[in-house]
PDB file of C-alpha atoms in Angstrom:
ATOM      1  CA  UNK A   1     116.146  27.486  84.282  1.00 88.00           C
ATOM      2  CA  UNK A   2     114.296  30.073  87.118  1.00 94.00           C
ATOM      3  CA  UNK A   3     113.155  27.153  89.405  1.00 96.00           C
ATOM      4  CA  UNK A   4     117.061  25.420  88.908  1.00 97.00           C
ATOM      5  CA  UNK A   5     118.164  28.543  90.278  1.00 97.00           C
ATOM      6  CA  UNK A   6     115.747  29.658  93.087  1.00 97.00           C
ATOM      7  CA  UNK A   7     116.541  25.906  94.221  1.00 98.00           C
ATOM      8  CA  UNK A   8     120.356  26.673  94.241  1.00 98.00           C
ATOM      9  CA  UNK A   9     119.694  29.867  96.206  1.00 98.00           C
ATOM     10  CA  UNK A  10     117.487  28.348  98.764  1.00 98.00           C
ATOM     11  CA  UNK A  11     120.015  25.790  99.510  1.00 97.00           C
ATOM     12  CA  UNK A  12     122.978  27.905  99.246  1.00 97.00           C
ATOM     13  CA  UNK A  13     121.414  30.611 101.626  1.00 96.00           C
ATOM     14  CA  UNK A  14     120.311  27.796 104.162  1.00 94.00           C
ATOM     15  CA  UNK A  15     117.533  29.843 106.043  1.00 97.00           C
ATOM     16  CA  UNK A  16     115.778  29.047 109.117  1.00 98.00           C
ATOM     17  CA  UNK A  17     112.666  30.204 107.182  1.00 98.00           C
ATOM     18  CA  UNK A  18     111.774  30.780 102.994  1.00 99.00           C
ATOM     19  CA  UNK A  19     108.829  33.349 102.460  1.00 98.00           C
ATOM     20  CA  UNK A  20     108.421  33.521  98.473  1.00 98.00           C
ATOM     21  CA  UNK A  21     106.340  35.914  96.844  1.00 96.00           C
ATOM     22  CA  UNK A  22     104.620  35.788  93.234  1.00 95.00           C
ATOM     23  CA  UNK A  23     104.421  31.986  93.920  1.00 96.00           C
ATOM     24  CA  UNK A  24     103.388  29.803  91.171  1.00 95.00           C
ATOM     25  CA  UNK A  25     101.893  26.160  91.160  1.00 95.00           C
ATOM     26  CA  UNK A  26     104.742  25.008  89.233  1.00 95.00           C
ATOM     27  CA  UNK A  27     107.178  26.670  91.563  1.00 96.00           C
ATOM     28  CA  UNK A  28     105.445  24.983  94.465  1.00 97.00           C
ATOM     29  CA  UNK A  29     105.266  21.820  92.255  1.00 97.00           C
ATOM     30  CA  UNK A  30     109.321  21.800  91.660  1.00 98.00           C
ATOM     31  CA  UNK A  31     110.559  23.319  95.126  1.00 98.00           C
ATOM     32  CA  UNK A  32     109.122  21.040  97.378  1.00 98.00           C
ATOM     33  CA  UNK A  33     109.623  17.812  97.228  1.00 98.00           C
ATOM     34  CA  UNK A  34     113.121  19.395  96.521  1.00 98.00           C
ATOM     35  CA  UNK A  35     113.901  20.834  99.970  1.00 98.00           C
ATOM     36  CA  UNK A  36     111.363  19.001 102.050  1.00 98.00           C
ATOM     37  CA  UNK A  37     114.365  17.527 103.941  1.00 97.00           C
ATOM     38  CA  UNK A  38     115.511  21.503 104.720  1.00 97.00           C
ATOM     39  CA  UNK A  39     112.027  22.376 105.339  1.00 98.00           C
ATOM     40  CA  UNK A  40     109.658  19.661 106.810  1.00 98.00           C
ATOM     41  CA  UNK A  41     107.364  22.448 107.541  1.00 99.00           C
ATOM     42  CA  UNK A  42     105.305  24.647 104.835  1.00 99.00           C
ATOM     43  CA  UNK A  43     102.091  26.691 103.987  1.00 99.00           C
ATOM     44  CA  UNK A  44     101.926  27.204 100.325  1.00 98.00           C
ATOM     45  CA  UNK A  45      99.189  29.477  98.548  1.00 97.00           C
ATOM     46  CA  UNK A  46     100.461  29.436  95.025  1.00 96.00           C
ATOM     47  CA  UNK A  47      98.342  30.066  91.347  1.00 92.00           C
ATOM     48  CA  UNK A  48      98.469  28.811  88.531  1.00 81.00           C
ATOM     49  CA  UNK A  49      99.941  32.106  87.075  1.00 74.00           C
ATOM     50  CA  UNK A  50      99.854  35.531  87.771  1.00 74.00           C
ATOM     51  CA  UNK A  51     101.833  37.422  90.934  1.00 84.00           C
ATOM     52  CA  UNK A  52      99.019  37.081  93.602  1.00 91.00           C
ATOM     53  CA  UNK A  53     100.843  33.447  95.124  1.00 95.00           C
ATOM     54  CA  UNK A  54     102.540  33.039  98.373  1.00 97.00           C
ATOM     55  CA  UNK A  55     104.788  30.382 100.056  1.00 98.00           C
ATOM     56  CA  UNK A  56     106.141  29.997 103.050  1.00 99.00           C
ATOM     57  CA  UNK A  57     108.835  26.905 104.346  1.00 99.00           C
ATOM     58  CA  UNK A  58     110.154  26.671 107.549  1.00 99.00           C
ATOM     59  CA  UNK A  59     112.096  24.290 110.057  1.00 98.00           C
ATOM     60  CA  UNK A  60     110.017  25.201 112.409  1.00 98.00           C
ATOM     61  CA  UNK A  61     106.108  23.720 113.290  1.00 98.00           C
ATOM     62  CA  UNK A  62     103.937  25.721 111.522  1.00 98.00           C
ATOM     63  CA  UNK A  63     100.638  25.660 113.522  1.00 97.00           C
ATOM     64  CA  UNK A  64      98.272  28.117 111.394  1.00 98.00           C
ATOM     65  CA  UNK A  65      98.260  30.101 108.288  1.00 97.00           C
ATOM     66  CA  UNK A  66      95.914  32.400 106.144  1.00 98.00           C
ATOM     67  CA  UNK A  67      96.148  33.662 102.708  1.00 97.00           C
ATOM     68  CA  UNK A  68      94.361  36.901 101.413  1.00 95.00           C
ATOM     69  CA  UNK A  69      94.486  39.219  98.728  1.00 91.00           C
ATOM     70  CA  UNK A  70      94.265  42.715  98.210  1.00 84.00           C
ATOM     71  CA  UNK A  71      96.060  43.472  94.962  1.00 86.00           C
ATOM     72  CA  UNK A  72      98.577  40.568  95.283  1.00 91.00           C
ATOM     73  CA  UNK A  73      98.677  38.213  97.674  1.00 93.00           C
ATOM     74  CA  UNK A  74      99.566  38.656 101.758  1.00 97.00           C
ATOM     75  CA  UNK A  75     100.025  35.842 104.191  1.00 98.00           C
ATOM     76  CA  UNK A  76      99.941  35.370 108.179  1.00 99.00           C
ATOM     77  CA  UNK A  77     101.908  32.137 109.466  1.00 99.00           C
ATOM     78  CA  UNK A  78     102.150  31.387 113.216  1.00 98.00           C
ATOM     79  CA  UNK A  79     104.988  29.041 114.372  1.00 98.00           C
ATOM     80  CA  UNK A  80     107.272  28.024 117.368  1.00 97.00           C
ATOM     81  CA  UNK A  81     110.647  28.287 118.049  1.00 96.00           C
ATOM     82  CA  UNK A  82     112.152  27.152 121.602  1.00 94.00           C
ATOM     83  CA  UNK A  83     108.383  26.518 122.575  1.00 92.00           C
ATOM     84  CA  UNK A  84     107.762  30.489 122.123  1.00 95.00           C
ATOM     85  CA  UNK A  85     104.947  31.044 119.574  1.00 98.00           C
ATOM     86  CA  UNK A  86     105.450  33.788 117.109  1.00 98.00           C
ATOM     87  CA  UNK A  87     103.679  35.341 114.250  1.00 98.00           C
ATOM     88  CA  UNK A  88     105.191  35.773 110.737  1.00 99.00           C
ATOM     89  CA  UNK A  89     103.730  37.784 107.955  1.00 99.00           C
ATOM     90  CA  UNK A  90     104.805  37.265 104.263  1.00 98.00           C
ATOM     91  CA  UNK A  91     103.293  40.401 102.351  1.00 98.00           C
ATOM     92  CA  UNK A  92     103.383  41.615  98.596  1.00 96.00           C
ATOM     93  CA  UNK A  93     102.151  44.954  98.611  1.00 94.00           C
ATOM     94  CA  UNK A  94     101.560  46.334  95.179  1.00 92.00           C
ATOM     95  CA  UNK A  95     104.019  48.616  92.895  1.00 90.00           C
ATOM     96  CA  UNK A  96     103.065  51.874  92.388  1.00 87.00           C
ATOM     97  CA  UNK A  97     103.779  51.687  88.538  1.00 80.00           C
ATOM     98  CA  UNK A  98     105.037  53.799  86.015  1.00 66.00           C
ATOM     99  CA  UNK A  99     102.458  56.042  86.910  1.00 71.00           C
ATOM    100  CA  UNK A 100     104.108  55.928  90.483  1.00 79.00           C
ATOM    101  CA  UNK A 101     100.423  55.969  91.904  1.00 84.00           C
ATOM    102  CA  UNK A 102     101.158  55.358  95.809  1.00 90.00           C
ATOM    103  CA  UNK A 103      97.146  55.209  97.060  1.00 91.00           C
ATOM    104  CA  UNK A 104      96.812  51.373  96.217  1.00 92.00           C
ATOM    105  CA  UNK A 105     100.008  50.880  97.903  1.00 94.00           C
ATOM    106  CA  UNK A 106      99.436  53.070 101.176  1.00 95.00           C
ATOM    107  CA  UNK A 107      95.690  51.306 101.844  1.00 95.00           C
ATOM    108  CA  UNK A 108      97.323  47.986 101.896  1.00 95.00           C
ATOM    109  CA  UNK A 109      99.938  49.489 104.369  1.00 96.00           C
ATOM    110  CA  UNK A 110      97.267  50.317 106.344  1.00 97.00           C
ATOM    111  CA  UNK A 111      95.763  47.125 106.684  1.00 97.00           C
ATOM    112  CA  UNK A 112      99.219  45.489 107.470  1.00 98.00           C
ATOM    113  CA  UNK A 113      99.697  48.047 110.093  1.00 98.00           C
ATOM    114  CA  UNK A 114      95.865  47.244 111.498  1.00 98.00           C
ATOM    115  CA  UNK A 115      96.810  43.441 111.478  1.00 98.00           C
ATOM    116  CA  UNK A 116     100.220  44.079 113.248  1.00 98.00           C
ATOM    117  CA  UNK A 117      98.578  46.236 116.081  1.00 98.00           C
ATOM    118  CA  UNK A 118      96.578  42.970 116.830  1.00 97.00           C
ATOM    119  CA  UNK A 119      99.133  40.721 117.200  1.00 98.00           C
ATOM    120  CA  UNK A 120     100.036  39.415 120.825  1.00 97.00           C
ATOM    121  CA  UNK A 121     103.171  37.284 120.240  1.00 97.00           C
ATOM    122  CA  UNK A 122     106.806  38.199 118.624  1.00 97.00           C
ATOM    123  CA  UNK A 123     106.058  38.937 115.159  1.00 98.00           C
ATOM    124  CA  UNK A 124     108.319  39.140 112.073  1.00 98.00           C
ATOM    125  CA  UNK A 125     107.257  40.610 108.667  1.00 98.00           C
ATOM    126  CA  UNK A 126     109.178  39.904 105.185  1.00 98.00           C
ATOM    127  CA  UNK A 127     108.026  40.527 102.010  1.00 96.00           C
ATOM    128  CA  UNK A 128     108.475  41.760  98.791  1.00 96.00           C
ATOM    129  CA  UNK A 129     107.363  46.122  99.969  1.00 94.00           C
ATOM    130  CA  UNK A 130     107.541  47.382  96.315  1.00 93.00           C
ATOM    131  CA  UNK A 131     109.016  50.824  98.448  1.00 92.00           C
ATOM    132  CA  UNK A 132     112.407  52.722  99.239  1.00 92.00           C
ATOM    133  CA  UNK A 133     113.637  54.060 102.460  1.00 93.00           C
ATOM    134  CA  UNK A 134     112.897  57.119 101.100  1.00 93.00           C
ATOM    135  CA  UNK A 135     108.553  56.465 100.732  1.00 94.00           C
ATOM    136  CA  UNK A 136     106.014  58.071 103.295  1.00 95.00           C
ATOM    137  CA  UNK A 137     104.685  54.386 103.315  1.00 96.00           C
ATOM    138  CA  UNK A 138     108.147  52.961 104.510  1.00 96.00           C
ATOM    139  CA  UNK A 139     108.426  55.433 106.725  1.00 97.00           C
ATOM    140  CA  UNK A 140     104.890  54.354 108.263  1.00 97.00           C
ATOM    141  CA  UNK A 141     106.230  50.889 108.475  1.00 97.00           C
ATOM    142  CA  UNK A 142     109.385  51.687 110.660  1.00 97.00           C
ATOM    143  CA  UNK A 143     107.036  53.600 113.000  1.00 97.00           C
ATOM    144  CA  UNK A 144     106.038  50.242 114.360  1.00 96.00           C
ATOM    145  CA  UNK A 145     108.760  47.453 112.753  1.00 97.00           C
ATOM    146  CA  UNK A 146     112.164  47.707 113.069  1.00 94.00           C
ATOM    147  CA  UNK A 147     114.226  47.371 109.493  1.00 94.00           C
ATOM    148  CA  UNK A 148     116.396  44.652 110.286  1.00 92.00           C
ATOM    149  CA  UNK A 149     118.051  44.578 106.720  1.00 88.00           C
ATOM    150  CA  UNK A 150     119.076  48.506 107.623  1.00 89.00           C
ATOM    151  CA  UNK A 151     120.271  47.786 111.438  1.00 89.00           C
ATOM    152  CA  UNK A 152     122.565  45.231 110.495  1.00 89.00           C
ATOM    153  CA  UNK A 153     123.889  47.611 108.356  1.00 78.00           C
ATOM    154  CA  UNK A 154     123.617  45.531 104.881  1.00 60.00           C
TER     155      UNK A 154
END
C-alpha cells in the first residue's frame, strides 16, 4: 500500500526533517503515530482529499507554523537547531498543465519570493516546484536560493 511505502522511505532515508506535500488526513492519520519516535516534533495541515495538504516532521522544536493556500497548499515553519532559529518553507506551487499555462505558477513564485525577502533568520525552502532548471520561474528562484539538490551535484 502508498502509506506502507512512504513509511518505509521515511525511515529508510532517516532525515533530520520530512516536508510532505499533497498531504492527506489519512496520511497524517497512518504516519504519525508511526514515526513519532523519529520525529517528536510536527505541524501537519492535511485534507481530507484533494492536493492542497501539507506536513511537516522534524527532530527539531518547532516553535511556529502557518498554512495558506493559493492553488495548493504552502507552509512557513520556524525551528531551532544548536539554539539558532531558522525559517523553513514547505511550498506546492501549481503545475502548469497540459496546457503548460505558466501565469498561475509565476504569481505564486512571486509571493514566495515576497515572503523570502522578509525573512530575518537562515531559511530553507523544499517543496514539490512543479518546474525544470530550464523555467523562467526556476530561474527567478535561484536569483535569491541556492539549488542545493544541483550544487551537490545529484
Amino acid at each position: 500500500d502508498e502509506l506502507e511505502a512512504a513509511l518505509a522511505i521515511i525511515r529508510d532515508v532517516n532525515a533530520d526533517i520530512v516536508a510532505l506535500q499533497e498531504f492527506t488526513q489519512p496520511a497524517a492519520d497512518y504516519l504519525t503515530p508511526r514515526i513519532a519516535d523519529l520525529y517528536p516534533y510536527n505541524a501537519l495541515h492535511p485534507y481530507a482529499r484533494g492536493v492542497n495538504g501539507m506536513g511537516v516532521y522534524s527532530r527539531f522544536p518547532i516553535y511556529a507554523d502557518s498554512f495558506w493556500t493559493g492553488l495548493l497548499g504552502n507552509m512557513r515553519v520556524q525551528m531551532s537547531f544548536s539554539d539558532t532559529l531558522f525559517t523553513f518553507y514547505n511550498v506546492h506551487p501549481p503545475s502548469p498543465g497540459l496546457t503548460v499555462d505558466t501565469r498561475y505558477r509565476s504569481m505564486e513564485i512571486t509571493d514566495l519570493l515576497d515572503r523570502f525577502a522578509d525573512e530575518t533568520t537562515p531559511l530553507i525552502v523544499v517543496g514539490d516546484f512543479n518546474l525544470t532548471d530550464q523555467s523562467n520561474d526556476y530561474a527567478r528562484l535561484t536569483e535569491v536560493l541556492t539549488d542545493s539538490f544541483r550544487e551537490a551535484g545529484e
